[in-house]
Short mmCIF file of C-alpha atoms in Angstrom, two decimals:
data_model
loop_
_atom_site.label_atom_id
_atom_site.label_comp_id
_atom_site.label_asym_id
_atom_site.label_seq_id
_atom_site.Cartn_x
_atom_site.Cartn_y
_atom_site.Cartn_z
CA GLY Q 1 39.89 -47.22 68.88
CA TYR Q 2 37.05 -45.01 70.11
CA ALA Q 3 36.09 -44.00 66.55
CA SER Q 4 34.93 -47.55 65.78
CA GLU Q 5 32.87 -48.01 68.94
CA PRO Q 6 29.12 -48.55 68.30
CA ARG Q 7 28.10 -45.65 70.57
CA VAL Q 8 30.41 -43.24 68.75
CA ASP Q 9 29.19 -44.49 65.38
CA ALA Q 10 25.58 -44.03 66.50
CA ALA Q 11 26.38 -40.53 67.72
CA ARG Q 12 28.04 -39.70 64.40
CA LYS Q 13 24.93 -40.78 62.50
CA SER Q 14 22.52 -38.83 64.70
CA LEU Q 15 24.76 -35.75 64.66
CA THR Q 16 25.01 -35.94 60.86
CA ALA Q 17 21.21 -36.00 60.57
CA TYR Q 18 20.93 -33.08 62.99
CA GLU Q 19 23.59 -30.91 61.33
CA ALA Q 20 22.31 -31.72 57.82
CA GLY Q 21 18.85 -30.61 58.92
CA LEU Q 22 20.22 -27.35 60.32
CA ALA Q 23 22.15 -26.69 57.12
CA MET Q 24 19.03 -27.32 55.05
CA TRP Q 25 16.94 -24.90 57.10
CA ARG Q 26 19.64 -22.23 56.89
CA HIS Q 27 19.73 -22.60 53.11
CA VAL Q 28 15.96 -22.77 52.56
CA VAL Q 29 14.68 -20.41 55.26
CA GLY Q 30 17.34 -18.67 57.36
CA ASP Q 31 19.55 -17.07 54.70
CA PRO Q 32 16.71 -15.93 52.38
CA ALA Q 33 14.78 -14.45 55.32
CA ASP Q 34 17.79 -12.43 56.45
CA THR Q 35 17.53 -10.27 53.33
CA LEU Q 36 14.69 -7.75 53.52
CA SER Q 37 14.03 -5.42 50.61
CA PRO Q 38 12.79 -1.83 51.06
CA GLY Q 39 9.63 -2.95 49.24
CA GLU Q 40 8.88 -5.60 51.87
CA VAL Q 41 9.33 -3.09 54.69
CA ASP Q 42 7.16 -0.48 52.92
CA ALA Q 43 4.42 -3.04 52.24
CA PHE Q 44 4.29 -4.01 55.91
CA TYR Q 45 4.21 -0.39 57.06
CA ALA Q 46 1.44 0.45 54.59
CA GLN Q 47 -0.88 -2.02 56.33
CA LEU Q 48 0.29 -1.30 59.87
CA GLY Q 49 -2.55 0.33 61.79
CA GLN Q 50 -5.29 -1.47 59.86
CA GLN Q 51 -7.87 -3.46 61.78
CA ARG Q 52 -10.50 -5.79 60.40
CA LYS Q 53 -13.59 -6.88 62.23
CA ILE Q 54 -14.54 -10.41 61.19
CA ARG Q 55 -17.29 -12.91 61.74
CA TYR Q 56 -15.97 -16.46 61.76
CA LEU Q 57 -16.58 -20.12 62.31
CA ILE Q 58 -14.02 -22.89 62.87
CA THR Q 59 -14.33 -26.49 61.73
CA ASN Q 60 -12.23 -29.52 62.56
CA CYS Q 61 -12.23 -30.85 58.99
CA GLU Q 62 -11.60 -29.06 55.71
CA LYS Q 63 -14.60 -30.69 54.04
CA ASP Q 64 -16.89 -29.16 56.67
CA ALA Q 65 -15.32 -25.74 56.13
CA LEU Q 66 -15.89 -26.07 52.37
CA ALA Q 67 -19.50 -27.08 52.94
CA ALA Q 68 -20.06 -24.14 55.29
CA LEU Q 69 -18.38 -21.78 52.81
CA GLU Q 70 -20.67 -22.96 50.00
CA MET Q 71 -23.80 -22.43 52.12
CA LEU Q 72 -22.72 -18.97 53.27
CA ARG Q 73 -21.87 -17.82 49.76
CA GLY Q 74 -25.26 -19.11 48.73
CA GLY Q 75 -26.93 -16.71 51.16
CA ALA Q 76 -27.50 -18.93 54.20
CA ASP Q 77 -27.72 -17.26 57.62
CA TRP Q 78 -24.37 -17.20 59.42
CA GLU Q 79 -25.74 -18.33 62.78
CA ASP Q 80 -27.58 -21.26 61.18
CA VAL Q 81 -24.43 -22.42 59.40
CA ALA Q 82 -22.33 -21.93 62.54
CA SER Q 83 -24.75 -23.99 64.64
CA ARG Q 84 -24.26 -26.82 62.17
CA TYR Q 85 -20.53 -26.64 61.46
CA HIS Q 86 -18.72 -24.57 64.12
CA ASP Q 87 -16.47 -26.87 66.22
CA GLY Q 88 -14.58 -24.22 68.17
CA ALA Q 89 -15.38 -22.63 71.49
CA THR Q 90 -18.00 -19.89 71.60
CA PRO Q 91 -16.87 -16.65 73.32
CA GLU Q 92 -18.69 -15.58 76.49
CA THR Q 93 -20.18 -12.69 74.51
CA GLY Q 94 -21.98 -15.30 72.43
CA GLY Q 95 -21.00 -13.86 69.07
CA LEU Q 96 -18.45 -15.35 66.71
CA THR Q 97 -16.79 -12.02 65.98
CA MET Q 98 -13.36 -10.59 66.68
CA THR Q 99 -11.04 -7.77 65.63
CA ILE Q 100 -7.80 -8.60 63.81
CA PRO Q 101 -5.07 -5.92 64.01
CA PHE Q 102 -2.55 -6.24 61.18
CA GLY Q 103 0.76 -7.80 62.21
CA ARG Q 104 -0.52 -9.46 65.36
CA PHE Q 105 -1.13 -12.98 64.05
CA ASP Q 106 0.50 -15.46 61.69
CA ALA Q 107 0.95 -14.01 58.21
CA ASP Q 108 -0.68 -17.02 56.50
CA TYR Q 109 -3.77 -16.44 58.66
CA GLU Q 110 -3.87 -12.68 58.11
CA ARG Q 111 -3.15 -12.66 54.38
CA PRO Q 112 -6.57 -13.80 53.07
CA ILE Q 113 -8.40 -11.69 55.66
CA PHE Q 114 -6.64 -8.45 54.72
CA ALA Q 115 -6.95 -9.26 51.02
CA ALA Q 116 -10.75 -9.59 51.27
CA GLU Q 117 -13.21 -6.73 50.72
CA VAL Q 118 -15.84 -5.76 53.27
CA GLY Q 119 -18.67 -8.30 53.06
CA GLU Q 120 -16.51 -10.90 51.31
CA ILE Q 121 -16.43 -14.45 52.70
CA THR Q 122 -13.08 -16.24 52.52
CA GLY Q 123 -11.60 -19.56 53.56
CA PRO Q 124 -10.92 -22.22 54.49
CA ILE Q 125 -7.90 -20.80 56.34
CA PRO Q 126 -5.91 -23.67 57.94
CA THR Q 127 -4.53 -23.05 61.45
CA ASP Q 128 -3.42 -25.15 64.40
CA TYR Q 129 -6.94 -24.73 65.78
CA GLY Q 130 -8.83 -25.90 62.71
CA TYR Q 131 -10.14 -24.44 59.45
CA TRP Q 132 -11.52 -20.90 59.58
CA VAL Q 133 -14.26 -19.45 57.42
CA VAL Q 134 -14.33 -15.66 57.70
CA ARG Q 135 -16.47 -12.75 56.60
CA VAL Q 136 -14.96 -9.27 56.78
CA GLU Q 137 -17.49 -7.06 58.60
CA GLY Q 138 -15.59 -3.81 58.65
CA VAL Q 139 -12.26 -2.04 58.24
CA LYS Q 140 -10.76 0.55 60.56
CA ASP Q 141 -7.52 2.50 60.46
CA ILE Q 142 -5.91 3.58 63.71
CA GLU Q 143 -3.04 5.98 64.21
CA LYS Q 144 0.37 4.44 63.65
CA PRO Q 145 3.87 5.69 64.53
CA ALA Q 146 6.18 7.30 62.01
CA LEU Q 147 8.18 4.84 59.92
CA GLU Q 148 11.49 6.00 61.43
CA ASP Q 149 10.20 5.54 65.00
CA ALA Q 150 8.81 2.05 64.30
CA MET Q 151 11.61 0.82 62.03
CA ALA Q 152 13.23 -1.55 64.55
CA ARG Q 153 9.88 -3.22 65.35
CA ILE Q 154 8.91 -3.37 61.69
CA LEU Q 155 12.19 -5.02 60.71
CA ASP Q 156 11.77 -7.59 63.48
CA LEU Q 157 8.15 -8.39 62.60
CA THR Q 158 8.81 -8.45 58.85
CA HIS Q 159 11.74 -10.82 59.34
CA ASN Q 160 9.74 -13.15 61.58
CA ARG Q 161 6.82 -13.22 59.14
CA LYS Q 162 9.16 -13.94 56.23
CA VAL Q 163 10.73 -16.81 58.19
CA ALA Q 164 7.27 -18.25 58.88
CA LYS Q 165 6.19 -17.85 55.26
CA LEU Q 166 9.29 -19.56 53.85
CA ARG Q 167 9.07 -22.32 56.45
CA ASN Q 168 5.40 -23.02 55.75
CA GLU Q 169 5.95 -23.00 51.97
CA PHE Q 170 8.83 -25.44 52.33
CA ARG Q 171 6.84 -27.72 54.61
CA THR Q 172 3.99 -27.77 52.09
CA GLN Q 173 6.42 -28.69 49.30
CA VAL Q 174 7.85 -31.53 51.40
CA HIS Q 175 4.38 -32.83 52.27
CA GLU Q 176 3.48 -32.93 48.58
CA ARG Q 177 6.79 -34.49 47.51
CA TYR Q 178 6.41 -37.39 49.94
CA ASN Q 179 2.63 -37.62 49.56
CA LEU Q 180 1.91 -37.07 53.26
CA ARG Q 181 -1.69 -37.95 54.09
CA VAL Q 182 -3.68 -37.79 57.33
CA GLU Q 183 -7.11 -39.37 57.17
CA ASP Q 184 -9.85 -37.27 58.77
CA GLU Q 185 -11.98 -40.24 59.91
CA ALA Q 186 -9.17 -41.78 61.97
CA LEU Q 187 -8.02 -38.35 63.15
CA LEU Q 188 -11.50 -37.58 64.49
CA LYS Q 189 -11.73 -40.92 66.29
CA ALA Q 190 -8.26 -40.36 67.79
CA TYR Q 191 -9.35 -36.92 68.97
CA GLU Q 192 -12.54 -38.28 70.50
CA GLY Q 193 -10.43 -40.89 72.30
CA LEU Q 194 -8.07 -38.40 73.92
CA PRO Q 195 -8.41 -38.33 77.72
CA GLU Q 196 -10.61 -35.50 78.97
CA ALA Q 197 -8.97 -32.62 80.86
CA GLU Q 198 -5.59 -34.36 81.06
CA MET Q 199 -3.07 -32.33 83.03
CA ILE Q 200 0.70 -32.10 82.67
CA ILE Q 201 1.35 -31.27 86.35
CA ASP Q 202 -0.47 -33.07 89.15
CA PRO Q 203 -1.76 -30.30 91.48
CA ALA Q 204 -1.57 -32.65 94.47
CA THR Q 205 2.17 -33.31 94.08
CA ASN Q 206 3.23 -30.39 91.86
CA GLU Q 207 5.09 -33.00 89.80
CA PRO Q 208 4.54 -34.22 86.23
CA VAL Q 209 1.78 -36.82 86.05
CA PRO Q 210 3.59 -40.21 85.98
CA ARG Q 211 3.10 -42.37 82.91
CA GLU Q 212 1.42 -45.15 84.86
CA ASP Q 213 -1.34 -42.72 85.90
CA LEU Q 214 -2.07 -41.54 82.35
CA LYS Q 215 -5.17 -42.89 80.65
CA PRO Q 216 -4.82 -44.75 77.32
CA LEU Q 217 -6.29 -43.57 74.04
CA ASP Q 218 -9.93 -44.69 74.12
CA VAL Q 219 -10.50 -46.31 70.72
CA GLU Q 220 -13.02 -48.98 69.80
CA PRO Q 221 -11.36 -52.30 68.82
CA ALA Q 222 -13.28 -52.23 65.53
CA ASP Q 223 -11.56 -48.95 64.61
CA LEU Q 224 -7.95 -50.01 65.27
CA ASP Q 225 -7.39 -51.02 61.64
CA LEU Q 226 -8.54 -47.67 60.23
CA PRO Q 227 -5.86 -46.05 58.02
CA PHE Q 228 -4.55 -43.01 59.89
CA TYR Q 229 -1.50 -41.50 58.17
CA SER Q 230 0.99 -42.39 55.46
CA TYR Q 231 3.87 -41.05 53.36
CA GLU Q 232 6.20 -42.29 50.62
CA ILE Q 233 10.02 -42.44 50.77
CA ASP Q 234 12.23 -44.01 48.10
CA GLY Q 235 9.18 -45.43 46.33
CA GLU Q 236 8.02 -47.19 49.49
CA THR Q 237 4.68 -46.34 51.11
CA ARG Q 238 4.79 -46.27 54.89
CA ALA Q 239 1.25 -46.51 56.20
CA TYR Q 240 0.03 -46.56 59.80
CA THR Q 241 -3.31 -47.37 61.35
CA LEU Q 242 -5.21 -45.90 64.27
CA GLY Q 243 -4.02 -48.93 66.25
CA ASP Q 244 -0.40 -48.04 65.50
CA TYR Q 245 -1.05 -44.54 66.80
CA LYS Q 246 -2.73 -45.85 69.94
CA ILE Q 247 0.40 -47.88 70.78
CA LYS Q 248 2.53 -44.79 70.24
CA PHE Q 249 0.20 -42.53 72.25
CA ASP Q 250 -0.09 -44.91 75.19
CA ASN Q 251 3.71 -44.94 75.54
CA MET Q 252 4.09 -41.14 75.51
CA ASN Q 253 4.83 -39.25 78.70
CA THR Q 254 2.61 -36.39 79.85
CA PHE Q 255 4.72 -33.77 78.03
CA GLN Q 256 4.64 -35.63 74.70
CA ARG Q 257 0.92 -36.36 74.54
CA PRO Q 258 -1.40 -34.01 72.60
CA LYS Q 259 -4.18 -32.59 74.75
CA LYS Q 260 -7.88 -32.46 73.94
CA SER Q 261 -7.96 -28.77 74.86
CA ALA Q 262 -5.88 -28.04 71.71
CA MET Q 263 -8.86 -29.20 69.59
CA LEU Q 264 -8.67 -31.52 66.64
CA GLY Q 265 -6.46 -29.06 64.76
CA GLY Q 266 -3.90 -29.30 67.53
CA LEU Q 267 -3.88 -33.10 67.25
CA ARG Q 268 -3.44 -32.84 63.47
CA THR Q 269 -0.49 -30.47 63.95
CA HIS Q 270 1.07 -32.79 66.54
CA VAL Q 271 0.79 -35.83 64.26
CA ILE Q 272 2.21 -33.97 61.25
CA GLN Q 273 5.14 -32.60 63.24
CA GLU Q 274 6.03 -36.12 64.34
CA LEU Q 275 5.88 -37.38 60.73
CA GLU Q 276 7.93 -34.45 59.46
CA ARG Q 277 11.02 -35.70 61.28
CA ALA Q 278 11.38 -38.56 58.81
CA LEU Q 279 10.35 -36.42 55.84
CA MET Q 280 12.79 -33.59 56.59
CA ASP Q 281 15.61 -36.09 57.06
CA ALA Q 282 14.80 -37.65 53.68
CA GLU Q 283 14.68 -34.19 52.08
CA ALA Q 284 18.05 -33.22 53.59
CA LYS Q 285 19.55 -36.36 52.04
CA ARG Q 286 17.88 -35.68 48.70
CA LEU Q 287 19.21 -32.11 48.58
CA GLY Q 288 22.75 -33.24 49.47
CA PHE Q 289 23.05 -31.66 52.90
CA TYR Q 290 24.41 -34.92 54.34
CA GLU Q 291 27.56 -34.00 52.38
CA ASP Q 292 27.51 -30.30 53.29
CA PRO Q 293 31.12 -29.32 54.27
CA GLU Q 294 30.05 -27.12 57.17
CA ALA Q 295 27.70 -29.77 58.53
CA LEU Q 296 30.39 -32.48 58.30
CA ALA Q 297 32.93 -30.19 59.96
CA ASN Q 298 30.55 -29.57 62.87
CA VAL Q 299 29.95 -33.31 63.22
CA ALA Q 300 33.70 -34.00 63.22
CA VAL Q 301 34.30 -31.47 66.01
CA LYS Q 302 31.54 -32.93 68.20
CA VAL Q 303 32.65 -36.53 67.62
CA GLU Q 304 36.24 -35.58 68.47
CA GLU Q 305 35.05 -33.91 71.67
CA MET Q 306 33.16 -37.07 72.55
CA MET Q 307 36.21 -39.28 71.95
CA VAL Q 308 38.54 -36.98 73.90
CA THR Q 309 36.09 -37.01 76.81
CA SER Q 310 36.02 -40.82 76.70
CA LEU Q 311 39.82 -40.92 76.62
CA TYR Q 312 40.10 -38.52 79.52
CA ASN Q 313 37.53 -40.39 81.64
CA GLU Q 314 39.13 -43.79 81.05
CA VAL Q 315 42.86 -42.99 80.94
CA VAL Q 316 43.30 -40.09 83.34
CA THR Q 317 42.80 -41.41 86.86
CA TYR Q 318 43.14 -39.93 90.31
CA ASP Q 319 44.44 -41.67 93.44
CA ASP Q 320 42.21 -40.24 96.14
CA LYS Q 321 44.11 -41.96 98.98
CA ILE Q 322 46.98 -40.08 100.63
CA THR Q 323 49.24 -41.93 103.04
CA PRO Q 324 50.74 -40.29 106.16
CA GLU Q 325 54.20 -40.65 104.58
CA GLN Q 326 53.06 -38.73 101.45
CA LEU Q 327 51.60 -35.98 103.60
CA ASP Q 328 54.80 -35.69 105.66
CA ALA Q 329 56.92 -35.54 102.49
CA TYR Q 330 54.76 -32.81 101.03
CA TRP Q 331 54.85 -30.81 104.23
CA ALA Q 332 58.61 -31.05 104.46
CA ALA Q 333 58.92 -29.58 100.95
CA HIS Q 334 56.19 -26.92 101.16
CA ALA Q 335 55.73 -25.96 104.82
CA GLY Q 336 57.20 -22.54 104.20
CA GLU Q 337 54.46 -21.70 101.73
CA TYR Q 338 51.91 -21.82 104.55
CA ASP Q 339 53.70 -19.35 106.86
CA VAL Q 340 51.35 -16.54 107.90
CA PRO Q 341 52.95 -13.28 109.08
CA GLU Q 342 52.01 -12.44 112.64
CA ALA Q 343 49.77 -9.43 112.93
CA ARG Q 344 49.49 -7.33 116.12
#
């Protein structure tokens, strides 16, 4: 009767969602990424050793990046535009410049930079840290190893970059299919309301900061009804306000809560990743992975293991009390097994 128990039924449902999701990712990302063509390897090696010096600025919102891009392409001074729109940290050197070696960063970040000519301004480039606007200042080639000597590293990097590319493309498709929206106004107010310098580990106790000591999201009551994020599933729009997010945030533990140090882009990424759980589950159902034979077989094995464990724990019992009579009877039958030869 274990198969009909509510806890087993709940486990079956959650395991089905989990295994269907894994099957979907294998089909969409894992299997295609495992096949690398000679052309892909050669293309990566051709750019290996290239470095690009860039001047940049980072904005929290895409509209600010677009405004900055328009001004810069119109001939405005970079420092003037950066003083108005740059939301990121400023390096100790004071200049918003850095060198990008090919293959070191995310492929979606590198692609527009290495496709641009010297002097060209490109962007906005979305990242977890905000939207980048970049001008290529210079190009440099450094010595690189022979293809044969670097093949193992190249295969590993090329595979990882292909996985990331396929994953990001799929995520974008899912966002568009379910009309995922995050409103910048509410996002900015949520970011401004994040506790300052919140720590995960309390240095005084070397333990995670307990929930009761965490500060709530500081949001003005007048802003609680602001639309924050929404998506559509099965023709139904599911919309949430800044107040809904505050309730969710205030109940998170210290590991779950986004931190202000990750910038507004980090908060956006955190929110989207939480929303993607429902979207990816809906997409797995739409694509039929809830009926995938391998996924169902894996669920069946795990449910059977769960039921067998329940059976064992409830039916197989041990009597941990031994009477003197039982001990005497055992000794009478097995005393000879405990004889130890005398050694001199």
